[in-house]
Amino acid sequence: MGFGGISIWQLLIVLAIIVLLFGTKKLRGMGGDLGGAVKGFKKAMSDEKSTEQDTTEQIQKSENAVPNDPANAEKTKDNNKV
């Protein structure tokens, strides 16, 4: 017994029919396209996670920042002129 009552021989026959219908070049191309799509999806997910982490860190930094007082504002203005 194989997958849900399908034997290994039946799977091999289906595979042989698919190869005959599409050909090995087309199947290889579809496999490459599918692999590229999965790779792009993983990259997009990791980019989204890093963007979320950066945003979270920026929010935490802004919450922990000391409010500006007039003395610091004057020093900042003087430093910007130089």
mmCIF file of N, CA and C in Angstrom, residues 17-79:
data_model
loop_
_atom_site.group_PDB
_atom_site.id
_atom_site.type_symbol
_atom_site.label_atom_id
_atom_site.label_comp_id
_atom_site.label_asym_id
_atom_site.label_seq_id
_atom_site.Cartn_x
_atom_site.Cartn_y
_atom_site.Cartn_z
ATOM 1 N N ILE A 17 3.397 8.904 -17.649
ATOM 2 C CA ILE A 17 2.445 9.589 -18.526
ATOM 3 C C ILE A 17 2.692 11.097 -18.510
ATOM 4 N N ILE A 18 2.968 11.654 -17.344
ATOM 5 C CA ILE A 18 3.242 13.096 -17.236
ATOM 6 C C ILE A 18 4.502 13.455 -18.020
ATOM 7 N N VAL A 19 5.532 12.625 -17.910
ATOM 8 C CA VAL A 19 6.777 12.887 -18.647
ATOM 9 C C VAL A 19 6.529 12.799 -20.145
ATOM 10 N N LEU A 20 5.725 11.837 -20.581
ATOM 11 C CA LEU A 20 5.414 11.717 -22.008
ATOM 12 C C LEU A 20 4.612 12.921 -22.511
ATOM 13 N N LEU A 21 3.681 13.414 -21.707
ATOM 14 C CA LEU A 21 2.847 14.539 -22.129
ATOM 15 C C LEU A 21 3.632 15.845 -22.208
ATOM 16 N N PHE A 22 4.394 16.127 -21.171
ATOM 17 C CA PHE A 22 5.058 17.437 -21.077
ATOM 18 C C PHE A 22 6.498 17.426 -21.572
ATOM 19 N N GLY A 23 7.170 16.335 -21.467
ATOM 20 C CA GLY A 23 8.570 16.276 -21.851
ATOM 21 C C GLY A 23 9.456 16.717 -20.688
ATOM 22 N N THR A 24 10.700 16.250 -20.711
ATOM 23 C CA THR A 24 11.594 16.524 -19.585
ATOM 24 C C THR A 24 12.022 17.982 -19.535
ATOM 25 N N LYS A 25 12.183 18.629 -20.698
ATOM 26 C CA LYS A 25 12.619 20.031 -20.691
ATOM 27 C C LYS A 25 11.570 20.933 -20.055
ATOM 28 N N LYS A 26 10.318 20.701 -20.401
ATOM 29 C CA LYS A 26 9.256 21.537 -19.859
ATOM 30 C C LYS A 26 9.097 21.277 -18.351
ATOM 31 N N LEU A 27 9.197 20.021 -17.939
ATOM 32 C CA LEU A 27 9.104 19.706 -16.511
ATOM 33 C C LEU A 27 10.264 20.336 -15.742
ATOM 34 N N ARG A 28 11.463 20.302 -16.324
ATOM 35 C CA ARG A 28 12.630 20.912 -15.692
ATOM 36 C C ARG A 28 12.423 22.423 -15.549
ATOM 37 N N GLY A 29 11.874 23.036 -16.598
ATOM 38 C CA GLY A 29 11.609 24.473 -16.559
ATOM 39 C C GLY A 29 10.568 24.832 -15.509
ATOM 40 N N MET A 30 9.515 24.014 -15.418
ATOM 41 C CA MET A 30 8.480 24.264 -14.407
ATOM 42 C C MET A 30 9.052 24.088 -13.002
ATOM 43 N N GLY A 31 9.930 23.114 -12.829
ATOM 44 C CA GLY A 31 10.566 22.913 -11.525
ATOM 45 C C GLY A 31 11.434 24.099 -11.141
ATOM 46 N N GLY A 32 12.175 24.625 -12.127
ATOM 47 C CA GLY A 32 13.010 25.801 -11.868
ATOM 48 C C GLY A 32 12.167 27.017 -11.530
ATOM 49 N N ASP A 33 11.051 27.191 -12.236
ATOM 50 C CA ASP A 33 10.150 28.312 -11.952
ATOM 51 C C ASP A 33 9.556 28.198 -10.557
ATOM 52 N N LEU A 34 9.169 26.983 -10.196
ATOM 53 C CA LEU A 34 8.594 26.765 -8.873
ATOM 54 C C LEU A 34 9.637 27.023 -7.786
ATOM 55 N N GLY A 35 10.855 26.564 -8.014
ATOM 56 C CA GLY A 35 11.934 26.809 -7.050
ATOM 57 C C GLY A 35 12.231 28.290 -6.906
ATOM 58 N N GLY A 36 12.238 29.020 -8.021
ATOM 59 C CA GLY A 36 12.467 30.464 -7.973
ATOM 60 C C GLY A 36 11.361 31.187 -7.226
ATOM 61 N N ALA A 37 10.119 30.728 -7.403
ATOM 62 C CA ALA A 37 8.992 31.348 -6.707
ATOM 63 C C ALA A 37 9.095 31.130 -5.198
ATOM 64 N N VAL A 38 9.467 29.920 -4.801
ATOM 65 C CA VAL A 38 9.614 29.627 -3.373
ATOM 66 C C VAL A 38 10.756 30.446 -2.781
ATOM 67 N N LYS A 39 11.853 30.555 -3.514
ATOM 68 C CA LYS A 39 13.003 31.335 -3.045
ATOM 69 C C LYS A 39 12.627 32.811 -2.884
ATOM 70 N N GLY A 40 11.896 33.356 -3.858
ATOM 71 C CA GLY A 40 11.449 34.743 -3.776
ATOM 72 C C GLY A 40 10.502 34.966 -2.608
ATOM 73 N N PHE A 41 9.626 33.999 -2.365
ATOM 74 C CA PHE A 41 8.691 34.095 -1.244
ATOM 75 C C PHE A 41 9.435 34.109 0.082
ATOM 76 N N LYS A 42 10.420 33.223 0.234
ATOM 77 C CA LYS A 42 11.203 33.181 1.475
ATOM 78 C C LYS A 42 11.954 34.489 1.688
ATOM 79 N N LYS A 43 12.512 35.044 0.613
ATOM 80 C CA LYS A 43 13.252 36.302 0.715
ATOM 81 C C LYS A 43 12.320 37.439 1.125
ATOM 82 N N ALA A 44 11.131 37.476 0.537
ATOM 83 C CA ALA A 44 10.166 38.519 0.889
ATOM 84 C C ALA A 44 9.747 38.408 2.348
ATOM 85 N N MET A 45 9.580 37.188 2.834
ATOM 86 C CA MET A 45 9.190 36.997 4.232
ATOM 87 C C MET A 45 10.308 37.437 5.169
ATOM 88 N N SER A 46 11.557 37.130 4.842
ATOM 89 C CA SER A 46 12.665 37.526 5.712
ATOM 90 C C SER A 46 12.864 39.047 5.667
ATOM 91 N N ASP A 47 12.650 39.669 4.488
ATOM 92 C CA ASP A 47 12.747 41.122 4.393
ATOM 93 C C ASP A 47 11.676 41.793 5.233
ATOM 94 N N GLU A 48 10.472 41.225 5.238
ATOM 95 C CA GLU A 48 9.378 41.790 6.021
ATOM 96 C C GLU A 48 9.683 41.699 7.513
ATOM 97 N N LYS A 49 10.257 40.561 7.940
ATOM 98 C CA LYS A 49 10.595 40.401 9.349
ATOM 99 C C LYS A 49 11.661 41.409 9.768
ATOM 100 N N SER A 50 12.676 41.620 8.923
ATOM 101 C CA SER A 50 13.735 42.562 9.278
ATOM 102 C C SER A 50 13.187 43.987 9.303
ATOM 103 N N THR A 51 12.254 44.310 8.409
ATOM 104 C CA THR A 51 11.638 45.639 8.409
ATOM 105 C C THR A 51 10.827 45.839 9.677
ATOM 106 N N GLU A 52 10.108 44.802 10.103
ATOM 107 C CA GLU A 52 9.336 44.876 11.344
ATOM 108 C C GLU A 52 10.266 45.101 12.533
ATOM 109 N N GLN A 53 11.395 44.396 12.577
ATOM 110 C CA GLN A 53 12.329 44.534 13.684
ATOM 111 C C GLN A 53 12.929 45.934 13.706
ATOM 112 N N ASP A 54 13.282 46.463 12.530
ATOM 113 C CA ASP A 54 13.840 47.815 12.460
ATOM 114 C C ASP A 54 12.835 48.833 12.962
ATOM 115 N N THR A 55 11.581 48.692 12.562
ATOM 116 C CA THR A 55 10.539 49.615 12.987
ATOM 117 C C THR A 55 10.347 49.535 14.495
ATOM 118 N N THR A 56 10.343 48.323 15.025
ATOM 119 C CA THR A 56 10.175 48.135 16.468
ATOM 120 C C THR A 56 11.339 48.772 17.222
ATOM 121 N N GLU A 57 12.564 48.586 16.728
ATOM 122 C CA GLU A 57 13.730 49.190 17.388
ATOM 123 C C GLU A 57 13.658 50.705 17.349
ATOM 124 N N GLN A 58 13.223 51.281 16.234
ATOM 125 C CA GLN A 58 13.114 52.734 16.127
ATOM 126 C C GLN A 58 12.073 53.273 17.094
ATOM 127 N N ILE A 59 10.965 52.565 17.250
ATOM 128 C CA ILE A 59 9.927 52.995 18.184
ATOM 129 C C ILE A 59 10.450 52.949 19.602
ATOM 130 N N GLN A 60 11.170 51.876 19.943
ATOM 131 C CA GLN A 60 11.715 51.761 21.291
ATOM 132 C C GLN A 60 12.735 52.849 21.569
ATOM 133 N N LYS A 61 13.569 53.175 20.587
ATOM 134 C CA LYS A 61 14.557 54.236 20.772
ATOM 135 C C LYS A 61 13.873 55.580 20.979
ATOM 136 N N SER A 62 12.818 55.840 20.205
ATOM 137 C CA SER A 62 12.139 57.126 20.337
ATOM 138 C C SER A 62 11.408 57.228 21.668
ATOM 139 N N GLU A 63 10.913 56.113 22.187
ATOM 140 C CA GLU A 63 10.247 56.135 23.489
ATOM 141 C C GLU A 63 11.252 56.346 24.613
ATOM 142 N N ASN A 64 12.467 55.847 24.453
ATOM 143 C CA ASN A 64 13.489 55.964 25.485
ATOM 144 C C ASN A 64 14.265 57.281 25.398
ATOM 145 N N ALA A 65 14.044 58.058 24.357
ATOM 146 C CA ALA A 65 14.792 59.302 24.170
ATOM 147 C C ALA A 65 14.390 60.324 25.234
ATOM 148 N N VAL A 66 15.369 61.112 25.637
ATOM 149 C CA VAL A 66 15.128 62.164 26.620
ATOM 150 C C VAL A 66 14.495 63.346 25.895
ATOM 151 N N PRO A 67 13.459 63.942 26.466
ATOM 152 C CA PRO A 67 12.850 65.101 25.807
ATOM 153 C C PRO A 67 13.853 66.236 25.674
ATOM 154 N N ASN A 68 13.711 66.995 24.615
ATOM 155 C CA ASN A 68 14.620 68.116 24.371
ATOM 156 C C ASN A 68 14.403 69.209 25.414
ATOM 157 N N ASP A 69 15.505 69.700 25.955
ATOM 158 C CA ASP A 69 15.408 70.852 26.832
ATOM 159 C C ASP A 69 16.079 72.027 26.124
ATOM 160 N N PRO A 70 15.775 73.257 26.505
ATOM 161 C CA PRO A 70 16.299 74.423 25.803
ATOM 162 C C PRO A 70 17.827 74.463 25.744
ATOM 163 N N ALA A 71 18.521 73.975 26.754
ATOM 164 C CA ALA A 71 19.980 74.011 26.761
ATOM 165 C C ALA A 71 20.535 73.131 25.634
ATOM 166 N N ASN A 72 19.971 71.950 25.447
ATOM 167 C CA ASN A 72 20.423 71.069 24.383
ATOM 168 C C ASN A 72 20.071 71.624 23.014
ATOM 169 N N ALA A 73 18.953 72.313 22.913
ATOM 170 C CA ALA A 73 18.544 72.881 21.637
ATOM 171 C C ALA A 73 19.546 73.937 21.181
ATOM 172 N N GLU A 74 20.028 74.757 22.093
ATOM 173 C CA GLU A 74 21.015 75.792 21.747
ATOM 174 C C GLU A 74 22.325 75.154 21.290
ATOM 175 N N LYS A 75 22.754 74.101 21.963
ATOM 176 C CA LYS A 75 23.995 73.429 21.572
ATOM 177 C C LYS A 75 23.853 72.812 20.181
ATOM 178 N N THR A 76 22.703 72.254 19.893
ATOM 179 C CA THR A 76 22.470 71.641 18.595
ATOM 180 C C THR A 76 22.512 72.696 17.499
ATOM 181 N N LYS A 77 21.914 73.854 17.747
ATOM 182 C CA LYS A 77 21.924 74.934 16.762
ATOM 183 C C LYS A 77 23.348 75.391 16.482
ATOM 184 N N ASP A 78 24.160 75.523 17.538
ATOM 185 C CA ASP A 78 25.551 75.953 17.373
ATOM 186 C C ASP A 78 26.341 74.909 16.580
ATOM 187 N N ASN A 79 26.130 73.636 16.839
ATOM 188 C CA ASN A 79 26.836 72.572 16.126
ATOM 189 C C ASN A 79 26.443 72.522 14.650
#
